[in-house]
Coordinates of C-alpha atoms and ligand atoms in Angstrom, one line a residue:
Chain L
M11 CA 113.1 121.8 70.6
K12 CA 109.7 123.5 71.1
R13 CA 106.8 121.7 72.6
N14 CA 104.0 124.1 71.9
N15 CA 101.1 122.1 73.3
T16 CA 101.8 121.7 77.0
A17 CA 100.9 125.0 78.6
D18 CA 97.3 125.2 77.5
E19 CA 96.6 121.6 78.0
N20 CA 98.0 121.7 81.5
T21 CA 95.4 124.2 82.6
L22 CA 92.7 122.4 80.7
A23 CA 93.7 119.2 82.3
A24 CA 93.7 120.7 85.7
A25 CA 90.3 122.2 85.1
S26 CA 88.8 118.9 84.0
L27 CA 90.2 117.1 86.9
G28 CA 87.6 118.2 89.4
S29 CA 84.7 116.5 87.6
R30 CA 86.5 113.2 87.3
P31 CA 88.5 112.5 90.4
Y32 CA 91.1 109.8 89.9
F33 CA 90.6 108.5 93.4
N34 CA 87.4 106.7 93.8
F35 CA 87.3 106.0 97.5
S36 CA 85.4 102.8 97.4
S37 CA 87.9 101.3 94.9
K38 CA 91.1 102.8 96.3
W39 CA 91.5 103.9 99.8
S40 CA 88.9 101.5 101.2
T41 CA 91.6 98.9 101.1
V42 CA 93.6 100.7 103.8
V43 CA 90.5 101.3 105.9
L44 CA 89.5 97.7 105.7
L45 CA 92.9 96.3 106.5
V46 CA 93.4 98.7 109.4
A47 CA 89.9 97.9 110.7
I48 CA 90.5 94.1 110.6
L49 CA 93.9 94.4 112.3
S50 CA 92.6 96.8 114.9
G51 CA 89.6 94.7 115.5
I52 CA 91.7 91.6 116.2
G53 CA 94.0 93.7 118.4
V54 CA 91.3 95.1 120.5
F55 CA 89.7 91.7 120.9
I56 CA 93.0 90.2 122.0
W57 CA 93.6 93.0 124.5
W58 CA 90.1 92.5 125.8
L59 CA 90.7 88.7 126.2
N60 CA 93.6 89.8 128.4
I61 CA 95.6 86.5 128.1
P62 CA 99.3 87.6 128.2
F63 CA 100.4 84.5 126.2
I64 CA 98.0 85.4 123.3
E65 CA 98.8 89.1 123.5
D66 CA 102.5 88.2 123.0
I67 CA 101.8 86.1 120.0
F68 CA 99.7 88.9 118.5
T69 CA 102.4 91.5 119.1
S70 CA 105.1 89.5 117.5
S71 CA 102.8 88.7 114.6
V72 CA 102.1 92.3 114.1
I73 CA 105.9 92.9 113.9
T74 CA 106.1 90.1 111.4
L75 CA 103.3 91.8 109.4
I76 CA 105.3 95.0 109.3
S77 CA 108.3 93.0 108.0
V78 CA 106.3 91.2 105.4
L79 CA 104.7 94.5 104.2
G80 CA 108.2 95.9 103.6
F81 CA 109.1 92.7 101.8
Q82 CA 106.0 92.9 99.6
L83 CA 106.7 96.5 98.8
Y84 CA 109.7 95.6 96.7
M85 CA 108.8 92.1 95.6
G86 CA 105.2 92.9 94.8
N87 CA 105.9 96.0 92.8
S88 CA 109.1 95.1 91.1
G89 CA 108.4 91.4 90.7
I90 CA 111.9 90.6 92.1
L91 CA 112.5 88.5 95.1
N92 CA 114.9 90.3 97.4
W93 CA 116.9 87.6 99.2
S94 CA 118.8 90.1 101.3
Y95 CA 115.7 91.7 102.8
V96 CA 115.9 89.9 106.1
G97 CA 119.5 91.1 106.4
Y98 CA 118.1 94.7 106.6
V99 CA 115.7 93.6 109.2
G100 CA 118.7 92.3 111.2
I101 CA 120.6 95.5 110.7
G102 CA 117.6 97.5 112.0
A103 CA 117.3 95.2 115.0
F104 CA 120.9 95.6 116.0
A105 CA 121.3 99.2 115.1
S106 CA 118.2 100.4 117.0
A107 CA 119.3 98.4 120.0
I108 CA 122.7 100.0 120.0
F109 CA 121.0 103.4 119.7
S110 CA 118.5 102.8 122.5
M111 CA 120.6 101.0 125.2
E112 CA 122.0 103.0 128.1
P113 CA 125.7 103.6 127.6
S114 CA 126.5 102.1 131.0
L115 CA 124.5 99.0 130.2
K116 CA 126.3 98.6 126.9
A117 CA 129.7 99.0 128.6
M118 CA 128.7 96.2 131.0
Q119 CA 127.0 93.8 128.6
I120 CA 129.3 94.3 125.6
P121 CA 132.6 95.6 126.9
I122 CA 134.3 95.1 123.5
M123 CA 131.9 97.4 121.7
Y124 CA 133.5 100.4 119.9
P125 CA 133.4 103.3 122.4
F126 CA 131.7 105.6 119.9
L127 CA 128.8 103.1 119.7
Q128 CA 128.7 102.7 123.4
K129 CA 128.2 106.5 123.8
L130 CA 125.1 106.6 121.6
H131 CA 121.9 107.0 123.3
L132 CA 118.4 107.7 122.0
P133 CA 114.9 107.2 123.3
F134 CA 113.0 104.1 122.1
I135 CA 111.1 105.5 119.1
P136 CA 113.9 107.7 117.7
A137 CA 116.2 104.7 118.2
V138 CA 113.9 102.5 116.1
L139 CA 113.7 105.1 113.4
A140 CA 117.4 105.6 113.4
G141 CA 118.0 101.9 113.1
A142 CA 115.7 101.8 110.1
L143 CA 117.6 104.7 108.6
V144 CA 120.9 102.8 109.1
A145 CA 119.4 99.8 107.2
M146 CA 118.2 102.1 104.5
I147 CA 121.6 103.9 104.1
I148 CA 123.4 100.6 103.9
A149 CA 120.9 99.4 101.3
A150 CA 121.4 102.7 99.4
V151 CA 125.2 102.2 99.3
V152 CA 125.4 98.6 98.4
A153 CA 122.4 98.3 96.0
W154 CA 123.3 100.8 93.3
P155 CA 125.7 98.6 91.4
L156 CA 123.5 95.6 91.9
M157 CA 120.3 97.0 90.3
R158 CA 121.7 96.9 86.8
L159 CA 122.3 93.2 86.9
S160 CA 120.1 90.8 85.0
D161 CA 117.5 88.8 86.9
A162 CA 119.4 85.6 87.5
V163 CA 122.7 87.2 88.3
G164 CA 120.8 89.8 90.4
S165 CA 119.2 87.1 92.6
I166 CA 122.5 85.4 93.2
T167 CA 124.2 88.6 94.3
Q168 CA 121.3 89.4 96.6
F169 CA 121.6 86.0 98.1
A170 CA 125.4 86.5 98.5
L171 CA 124.7 89.8 100.1
L172 CA 122.4 88.1 102.7
I173 CA 125.3 85.8 103.6
V174 CA 127.7 88.8 103.9
I175 CA 125.2 90.6 106.2
N176 CA 124.6 87.5 108.2
V177 CA 128.4 86.9 108.7
L178 CA 128.9 90.5 109.7
L179 CA 126.1 90.5 112.2
S180 CA 127.2 87.2 113.7
Q181 CA 131.0 87.9 113.7
W182 CA 131.6 91.6 114.2
A183 CA 131.8 91.4 117.9
E184 CA 132.6 95.1 118.4
V185 CA 129.2 96.0 117.0
T186 CA 126.9 93.1 117.6
N187 CA 128.5 91.1 120.4
G188 CA 129.4 88.5 117.7
P189 CA 128.0 85.1 118.0
R190 CA 126.9 85.7 121.6
T191 CA 123.4 86.9 122.3
F192 CA 122.9 90.6 122.2
T193 CA 120.8 91.4 125.3
L194 CA 119.1 94.7 125.4
G195 CA 118.1 94.7 129.1
G196 CA 115.2 96.7 130.5
S197 CA 111.6 96.0 129.9
R198 CA 109.7 95.4 126.7
Q199 CA 109.2 98.6 124.8
T200 CA 107.4 97.3 121.7
T201 CA 104.0 96.8 123.3
I202 CA 100.9 95.6 121.6
W203 CA 99.9 99.3 121.0
V204 CA 103.3 100.4 119.7
A205 CA 103.3 97.5 117.2
L206 CA 99.7 98.1 116.2
G207 CA 100.4 101.8 115.7
F208 CA 103.4 101.2 113.5
A209 CA 101.5 98.5 111.6
I210 CA 98.8 101.0 110.7
L211 CA 101.3 103.5 109.5
V212 CA 103.1 100.9 107.5
I213 CA 99.9 99.5 105.9
T214 CA 99.0 103.0 104.8
F215 CA 102.4 103.8 103.6
V216 CA 102.9 100.6 101.6
Y217 CA 99.5 101.0 100.0
Y218 CA 100.3 104.6 99.2
F219 CA 103.6 103.6 97.7
K220 CA 102.0 101.1 95.4
E221 CA 99.5 103.8 94.2
S222 CA 102.1 106.5 93.9
S223 CA 103.9 107.4 90.6
L224 CA 107.0 105.6 91.8
G225 CA 105.0 102.5 92.7
M226 CA 103.3 102.6 89.4
K227 CA 106.6 102.9 87.5
L228 CA 108.0 100.1 89.5
R229 CA 105.0 97.9 88.6
T230 CA 105.6 98.6 84.9
S231 CA 109.1 97.2 85.1
R232 CA 107.6 94.1 86.6
D233 CA 105.1 93.7 83.8
D234 CA 107.1 94.6 80.8
R235 CA 110.6 96.0 81.0
Y236 CA 110.8 96.9 77.3
A237 CA 107.6 98.8 77.3
A238 CA 108.7 100.5 80.5
R239 CA 111.9 101.7 78.9
S240 CA 110.2 103.0 75.8
S241 CA 107.6 104.8 77.9
G242 CA 110.4 106.9 79.5
I243 CA 111.0 104.8 82.6
N244 CA 114.5 104.3 84.0
F245 CA 113.7 101.0 85.6
V246 CA 117.1 100.7 87.3
K247 CA 116.4 103.9 89.1
V248 CA 112.9 103.0 90.2
R249 CA 114.0 99.6 91.3
Y250 CA 116.7 101.2 93.4
Q251 CA 114.3 103.6 95.0
G252 CA 111.9 100.7 95.8
Y253 CA 114.7 98.6 97.2
V254 CA 115.9 101.3 99.5
T255 CA 112.4 102.1 100.7
S256 CA 111.8 98.5 101.4
A257 CA 115.0 98.2 103.4
F258 CA 113.8 101.1 105.6
I259 CA 110.6 99.2 106.5
G260 CA 112.6 96.1 107.1
G261 CA 114.9 98.0 109.4
L262 CA 111.8 99.4 111.2
A263 CA 110.4 95.9 111.7
G264 CA 113.8 94.8 113.0
G265 CA 113.9 97.6 115.5
L266 CA 110.5 96.8 116.8
Y267 CA 111.4 93.2 117.0
S268 CA 114.5 93.7 119.1
H269 CA 112.6 95.9 121.5
Y270 CA 110.0 93.3 121.8
I271 CA 112.1 90.2 122.2
L272 CA 115.0 92.0 124.1
S273 CA 117.7 89.5 123.2
I274 CA 118.8 88.9 119.6
T275 CA 121.2 86.9 117.5
A276 CA 122.1 87.1 113.9
G277 CA 120.4 83.8 113.3
S278 CA 117.0 85.3 113.8
F279 CA 117.4 87.2 110.5
Y280 CA 118.4 84.4 108.2
M281 CA 116.9 81.6 106.1
S282 CA 114.1 80.5 108.3
E283 CA 112.9 84.1 108.6
L284 CA 113.2 84.7 104.9
F285 CA 111.3 81.5 104.3
K286 CA 108.5 82.7 106.6
L287 CA 108.1 86.0 104.8
L288 CA 108.3 84.3 101.4
S289 CA 105.6 81.8 102.4
M290 CA 103.4 84.6 103.5
V291 CA 103.6 86.6 100.3
V292 CA 103.2 83.5 98.2
I293 CA 100.2 82.2 100.0
G294 CA 98.5 85.7 100.3
G295 CA 99.5 86.9 96.8
S296 CA 102.7 88.8 96.3
M297 CA 101.2 91.5 94.0
S298 CA 98.9 93.2 96.5
V299 CA 99.2 94.7 100.0
S300 CA 96.1 92.7 101.0
G301 CA 98.0 89.6 99.8
A302 CA 100.8 90.3 102.3
F303 CA 98.3 91.0 105.0
F304 CA 96.2 87.9 104.6
G305 CA 99.3 85.8 103.9
A306 CA 100.7 86.9 107.2
L307 CA 97.4 86.2 108.9
I308 CA 97.0 82.7 107.4
V309 CA 100.6 81.6 108.0
T310 CA 100.6 82.9 111.5
L311 CA 97.4 81.1 112.4
A312 CA 98.5 77.9 110.7
Q313 CA 101.8 78.0 112.5
Q314 CA 100.4 78.7 115.9
G315 CA 97.8 76.0 115.4
L316 CA 100.3 73.5 114.2
R317 CA 102.7 74.3 117.0
Q318 CA 100.1 73.5 119.6
L319 CA 99.4 70.3 117.8
E320 CA 103.2 69.6 117.6
L321 CA 103.4 70.1 121.4
G322 CA 100.5 67.9 122.1
L323 CA 101.8 65.1 119.9
T324 CA 105.3 65.4 121.3
R325 CA 103.9 65.2 124.8
S326 CA 102.0 62.1 124.0
G327 CA 105.2 60.5 122.9
F328 CA 105.1 61.1 119.1
E329 CA 108.1 63.1 117.9
A330 CA 106.5 65.9 115.7
Y331 CA 109.0 68.6 116.1
G332 CA 109.4 70.8 112.9
M333 CA 106.1 69.7 111.5
S334 CA 104.7 73.2 111.2
E335 CA 107.5 74.3 109.0
I336 CA 107.0 71.3 106.7
V337 CA 103.2 71.9 106.5
V338 CA 103.7 75.6 105.6
A339 CA 106.3 74.6 103.0
I340 CA 104.0 72.2 101.4
L341 CA 101.2 74.7 101.5
M342 CA 103.5 77.2 99.7
I343 CA 104.3 74.6 97.0
L344 CA 100.7 73.8 96.5
F345 CA 99.9 77.5 96.1
L346 CA 102.7 78.0 93.6
I347 CA 101.3 75.2 91.5
L348 CA 97.6 75.8 91.9
R349 CA 97.2 79.4 92.6
P350 CA 100.4 81.3 91.9
N351 CA 98.9 84.7 92.7
G352 CA 97.8 83.6 96.2
V353 CA 94.5 83.8 97.9
T354 CA 94.0 87.4 96.8
G355 CA 94.9 86.6 93.2
G356 CA 96.9 89.8 93.3
R357 CA 93.9 92.0 94.0
E358 CA 93.3 94.3 96.9
L359 CA 90.5 94.0 99.4
S360 CA 88.1 96.9 98.8
L361 CA 84.5 97.8 99.2
E362 CA 84.0 97.1 95.6
A363 CA 85.6 93.7 95.8
L364 CA 83.4 92.8 98.7
R365 CA 80.3 94.0 96.8
N366 CA 81.3 91.9 93.8
L367 CA 81.8 88.9 96.1
F368 CA 78.0 89.0 96.8
R369 CA 77.0 89.7 93.2
P370 CA 79.3 87.4 91.3
K371 CA 77.3 86.9 88.1
Q372 CA 77.2 90.5 87.0
Y373 CA 80.6 91.7 88.0
T374 CA 83.2 89.1 87.9
N375 CA 83.3 88.9 84.2
N376 CA 86.7 90.5 84.0
N377 CA 88.0 88.6 81.0
G378 CA 87.5 91.5 78.7
N379 CA 84.8 90.4 76.5
K380 CA 82.7 93.4 76.2
K381 CA 79.3 92.8 77.8
Chain U
M24 CA 101.0 128.0 67.8
E25 CA 101.6 125.3 65.2
S26 CA 105.3 124.7 65.1
T27 CA 106.9 122.2 62.8
S28 CA 109.4 119.6 64.1
I29 CA 111.6 117.4 62.0
F30 CA 112.6 113.9 62.8
E31 CA 115.6 113.0 60.7
V32 CA 117.6 109.7 60.4
S33 CA 120.6 109.5 58.3
G34 CA 122.9 106.6 57.4
L35 CA 121.3 104.2 59.9
S36 CA 122.8 100.7 59.9
K37 CA 122.7 97.6 62.1
S38 CA 123.9 94.1 61.5
F39 CA 123.1 90.9 63.5
A40 CA 126.1 88.6 63.2
G41 CA 126.8 89.6 59.6
L42 CA 123.2 90.0 58.5
K43 CA 122.5 93.6 57.6
A44 CA 119.1 94.1 59.1
V45 CA 119.1 97.9 58.5
D46 CA 121.6 99.1 55.9
N47 CA 122.3 102.8 55.5
V48 CA 118.7 104.0 55.8
S49 CA 117.9 107.7 55.8
M50 CA 114.5 109.3 56.3
K51 CA 112.9 112.5 57.3
I52 CA 109.4 113.1 58.8
K53 CA 107.7 116.4 59.6
T54 CA 105.0 116.9 62.1
G55 CA 101.6 116.8 60.3
E56 CA 102.4 114.0 58.0
I57 CA 102.1 110.2 57.9
L58 CA 104.9 108.2 56.5
G59 CA 104.4 104.5 55.7
L60 CA 107.4 102.2 56.2
I61 CA 106.8 99.1 54.3
G62 CA 108.7 96.0 53.0
P63 CA 108.5 92.3 53.0
N64 CA 108.8 90.2 56.2
G65 CA 112.3 90.5 57.7
S66 CA 113.2 93.6 55.7
G67 CA 114.2 95.5 58.8
K68 CA 111.2 97.7 59.7
T69 CA 110.9 96.7 63.3
T70 CA 114.7 96.9 63.7
F71 CA 114.5 100.4 62.3
I72 CA 112.0 101.4 65.0
N73 CA 114.1 99.6 67.7
L74 CA 117.1 101.5 66.6
V75 CA 115.6 105.0 66.6
T76 CA 113.9 104.5 69.9
G77 CA 117.2 103.4 71.5
M78 CA 115.9 99.9 72.2
L79 CA 118.8 98.5 70.1
E80 CA 122.3 99.9 69.7
K81 CA 123.0 101.1 66.2
D82 CA 126.2 100.4 64.3
A83 CA 126.2 103.7 62.6
G84 CA 123.9 106.6 61.8
R85 CA 122.6 109.9 63.1
I86 CA 119.1 110.4 64.6
T87 CA 117.8 113.8 65.4
I88 CA 114.6 115.7 66.3
D89 CA 115.0 119.4 65.5
Q90 CA 118.8 119.3 66.0
H91 CA 118.6 117.3 69.2
N92 CA 120.8 114.3 68.8
I93 CA 118.7 111.5 70.2
G94 CA 120.9 108.8 68.7
E95 CA 123.2 108.5 71.6
M96 CA 120.5 108.5 74.3
Q97 CA 119.2 105.7 76.5
A98 CA 115.8 104.4 75.4
Y99 CA 114.1 105.9 78.5
Q100 CA 115.5 109.3 77.8
I101 CA 113.9 109.5 74.3
P102 CA 110.1 110.0 74.9
V103 CA 110.7 113.3 76.6
H104 CA 112.3 114.5 73.4
G105 CA 109.0 113.8 71.6
L106 CA 109.4 110.3 70.1
V107 CA 107.3 107.4 71.2
R108 CA 106.4 104.0 69.7
T109 CA 104.1 101.0 69.9
Y110 CA 105.0 97.4 69.4
Q111 CA 104.2 94.8 66.8
T112 CA 103.4 92.3 69.5
I113 CA 101.4 94.3 72.0
R114 CA 103.4 95.2 75.1
L115 CA 101.1 96.5 77.8
F116 CA 101.5 96.5 81.6
K117 CA 99.1 93.7 81.9
H118 CA 98.4 93.9 85.7
L119 CA 98.0 97.7 85.6
S120 CA 94.6 99.2 84.8
S121 CA 93.9 100.8 81.5
L122 CA 94.0 104.2 83.2
E123 CA 97.4 103.4 84.8
N124 CA 98.8 102.1 81.5
V125 CA 98.0 105.4 79.9
M126 CA 99.2 107.5 82.9
I127 CA 102.6 105.8 82.6
G128 CA 103.1 107.4 79.2
A129 CA 102.6 110.8 80.8
L130 CA 104.6 110.0 84.0
G131 CA 107.4 108.8 81.8
V132 CA 107.9 112.2 80.4
G133 CA 107.9 113.9 83.8
M134 CA 104.3 114.9 84.1
K135 CA 102.9 115.1 87.7
R136 CA 100.5 112.5 88.8
K137 CA 97.3 114.6 88.7
Q138 CA 98.1 116.0 85.3
A139 CA 99.0 112.5 84.1
A140 CA 95.6 111.2 85.4
A141 CA 93.8 114.0 83.6
V142 CA 95.7 113.4 80.3
A143 CA 95.0 109.7 80.6
E144 CA 91.3 110.2 81.2
D145 CA 91.0 112.4 78.2
L146 CA 92.8 109.9 76.0
L147 CA 90.7 107.0 77.1
E148 CA 87.6 109.0 76.4
E149 CA 88.9 110.0 73.0
L150 CA 89.7 106.4 72.0
G151 CA 86.5 105.1 73.5
L152 CA 88.1 103.1 76.2
S153 CA 86.7 104.9 79.3
E154 CA 84.4 102.1 80.1
R155 CA 87.4 99.9 80.8
R156 CA 89.5 102.4 82.7
D157 CA 89.8 100.4 85.9
A158 CA 90.1 96.9 84.3
P159 CA 93.5 95.3 84.2
A160 CA 94.9 95.7 80.7
Q161 CA 95.3 91.9 80.3
G162 CA 91.5 91.6 80.3
L163 CA 90.9 93.9 77.3
T164 CA 89.9 92.7 73.9
F165 CA 92.7 92.6 71.3
R166 CA 91.4 95.7 69.6
D167 CA 91.2 97.6 72.9
Q168 CA 94.7 96.5 73.7
R169 CA 96.0 97.9 70.4
L170 CA 94.2 101.2 71.1
L171 CA 95.4 101.3 74.7
E172 CA 99.0 101.0 73.5
I173 CA 98.4 104.0 71.2
A174 CA 96.8 105.9 74.0
R175 CA 99.8 105.2 76.2
A176 CA 102.1 106.5 73.5
L177 CA 100.0 109.6 73.0
A178 CA 100.0 110.4 76.7
A179 CA 103.6 111.4 76.4
K180 CA 102.4 114.3 74.1
P181 CA 104.9 113.3 71.4
R182 CA 105.8 115.1 68.3
F183 CA 106.4 111.8 66.5
L184 CA 104.6 108.5 66.9
L185 CA 106.0 105.3 65.5
L186 CA 103.4 102.5 65.0
D187 CA 104.6 99.0 64.4
E188 CA 101.8 97.1 62.7
P189 CA 98.9 98.7 64.6
A190 CA 96.4 96.9 62.3
A191 CA 97.9 93.4 62.7
G192 CA 95.2 91.2 64.1
L193 CA 92.4 93.6 63.6
N194 CA 89.4 92.8 61.4
E195 CA 88.4 95.0 58.5
E196 CA 85.9 97.0 60.5
E197 CA 88.4 97.6 63.3
T198 CA 91.0 98.6 60.7
D199 CA 88.6 101.2 59.3
E200 CA 88.2 102.6 62.8
L201 CA 91.9 102.7 63.2
F202 CA 92.1 104.5 59.9
A203 CA 89.6 107.1 61.0
L204 CA 91.5 107.7 64.2
L205 CA 94.9 108.0 62.6
S206 CA 94.0 110.0 59.6
V207 CA 93.0 113.0 61.6
M208 CA 95.7 112.7 64.2
P209 CA 98.6 114.5 62.5
E210 CA 96.6 117.7 62.1
Q211 CA 94.7 117.5 65.3
K212 CA 97.7 116.8 67.5
N213 CA 100.3 118.3 65.3
I214 CA 102.4 115.1 65.3
G215 CA 104.2 113.1 62.7
I216 CA 103.4 109.5 62.3
L217 CA 105.5 106.6 61.0
I218 CA 103.4 103.6 60.4
V219 CA 104.6 100.1 59.6
D220 CA 101.9 97.7 58.3
H221 CA 101.2 94.9 55.9
D222 CA 97.7 96.1 55.2
M223 CA 98.2 97.8 51.9
R224 CA 94.7 99.2 51.8
L225 CA 95.3 101.0 55.1
I226 CA 98.8 102.1 54.1
M227 CA 97.8 103.4 50.6
N228 CA 94.8 105.4 52.0
L229 CA 96.5 106.8 55.1
C230 CA 100.1 107.7 54.1
N231 CA 101.3 110.9 52.5
R232 CA 104.6 109.2 51.6
L233 CA 106.0 105.7 51.6
H234 CA 109.4 104.4 52.3
V235 CA 110.1 100.8 51.2
L236 CA 112.8 98.6 52.7
N237 CA 114.1 95.3 51.3
Y238 CA 116.9 93.3 53.0
G239 CA 117.5 96.4 55.2
Q240 CA 118.0 98.7 52.2
T241 CA 115.8 101.5 50.9
I242 CA 114.5 100.5 47.5
A243 CA 111.9 103.2 47.0
E244 CA 110.6 106.4 48.5
G245 CA 107.8 108.7 47.4
K246 CA 104.1 109.2 46.9
P247 CA 102.0 106.0 47.4
E248 CA 100.8 105.9 43.8
D249 CA 104.3 106.2 42.5
V250 CA 105.8 103.6 44.9
R251 CA 103.1 101.2 44.0
R252 CA 104.2 101.3 40.3
N253 CA 107.9 101.1 41.1
P254 CA 109.2 97.8 39.5
E255 CA 111.6 97.1 42.2
V256 CA 108.9 97.3 44.8
V257 CA 106.7 95.0 42.8
V258 CA 109.5 92.4 42.5
A259 CA 110.3 92.6 46.2
Y260 CA 106.8 91.9 47.2
L261 CA 106.2 89.3 44.5
G262 CA 109.5 87.7 45.4
S263 CA 108.6 87.5 49.1
E264 CA 105.2 86.2 48.3
A265 CA 106.5 83.5 46.0
S266 CA 109.0 82.2 48.6
Ligands
ATP1 N1 117.6 90.8 67.9 C1 117.9 90.2 66.8 N2 118.9 89.3 66.6 C2 119.2 88.8 65.5 N3 118.6 89.0 64.3 C3 117.5 89.8 64.4 C4 117.1 90.5 65.6 N4 116.1 91.3 65.3 C5 115.8 91.1 64.0 N5 116.7 90.3 63.4 C6 116.7 89.9 62.0 O1 116.8 91.2 61.3 C7 116.0 91.1 60.1 C8 115.0 92.2 60.1 O2 114.0 91.9 61.1 P1 112.8 92.9 61.5 O3 112.1 92.3 62.6 O4 113.3 94.2 61.6 O5 111.9 92.7 60.2 P2 110.5 93.4 59.9 O6 110.6 94.2 58.6 O7 110.0 94.1 61.0 O8 109.6 92.1 59.6 P3 108.1 91.8 59.8 O9 107.3 92.4 58.7 O10 108.0 90.3 59.8 O11 107.8 92.3 61.2 C9 115.4 89.7 60.1 O12 116.2 88.9 59.3 C10 115.5 89.3 61.5 O13 115.6 87.9 61.6
MG2 MG1 108.4 93.8 62.3

């Protein structure tokens, strides 16, 4: 069939674009700038403090931030909780370690490892990226048939998938050293600066993803699947693309983690980790990148504070072990009941939002009544 | 540059557990005209729209746009062939901004992002929604939400637009605005419109032709003034009002 009206209108549209830019810096990209500034500010301050113990906590928290950003990328835009996400973090952690370790070291530490894996050897950063790629490829292979399933069945299969990944990571001795600890050896490669650098890249990427055509399409499938379909969107396809992208970032976080902690077991990438990520996006607000960011910040601070308290109490004879988990869980439940969109309410931090904060009367009337 | 397209449906049928919701309905719409699809509650109008847009699987029938057989396609493949719709109960992407909602219509038919943004800006302006461009759709007034849904549909640059009760919930003044908007659209944009509505004043003034359904079957077709006098139509409407 003929569609006579596109050619002229394309040029017209292109011409009119200059005068009305879609990207308004203060409302769009200021989010990335602000989040990066906050994170870097904290990072530089902690580096300046020069207390190794605090620097360690910060570095591991930044890795968790990367992980939660990847988790939010899928959950926030598609509206679907991906139970298997931490499995991809685990895959990235092990795969990157296998890539980066010296062959001779691997032969010594994990003698039963498949010879072709023992021979692999890449420098640190390429190994981390390769590990992320492995996680992404595995996601790409297993996810296609799962994306068509209905929501309830879909969640159950993702949950089952997490169990499968966990069993493989903890039992496939020729790859992961099985239930024994997988020790990387050498010195810590994910330094505070490496973690920070990747976090800045990932914040930018995740925000860009949300604003991209793909992210926008994915968000439509979250809001109204029928309208998405009748607007020409194949939501199975966009979900798949989102899922696979999210697995890449998860794998990246895993690789950074294993090169930070230097000895890993499959148990680090299971329920308690999933629960941590989930509490972060719930408390921060799953629908925005800023939500994942502030959720990570709040939960990390709460956990660290509570852990100190726990230690203090335990030392003084009061058994308080596990208290921090309980408190975070209760906090999450309260948020789900009282403020289901988290502290950010699903909005992004931006210059405009900050401005409105100081002029609430005029600007916060967002409930649609004209004037 | 004005070319005519034809949207043609023949022998369309659909039953729900024995209830014939749409029963052997045929219709033809050309670009440039407005066809009113009317009938009492439950007569199958929405089901008809769901069937031709691929949202429901049909039992039988043929649906084409200019020889393109769209009847076997997935719902998401249809807009690019020039057929889009709106919903009786508004279906917007409530967390997306007005601009993004409209952009989706354009992105859904394969336009690039920049072009989609430009098309969306123009449509928001045309429908008087520019002021609300960055507001989440859920915060819009009912009237603006109805218009936004139409804007999203138009962003796909369709040849045929199916409107399911666009005036439902609008007051008289707003309905007049809608009339003004729709009445010029077929010529201006060279599109064909199928409109379903219970507001007879709007339908009678707007439509070139009417198609009347009752219990899923076509009971009358033709010019508004003729259809209005058709005894079967009168009975169908009186009957439904009496019950
Ligand atoms: N998904 C469905 N499952 C079962 N029955 C359905 C379904 N959708 C519609 N029906 C039935 O099909 C018939 C036609 O419904 P439809 O919604 O098409 O009517 P309508 O003409 O749009 O009515 P209204 O003017 O009230 O919007 C009704 O009897 C309705 O109950
Ligand atoms: Mg209806």
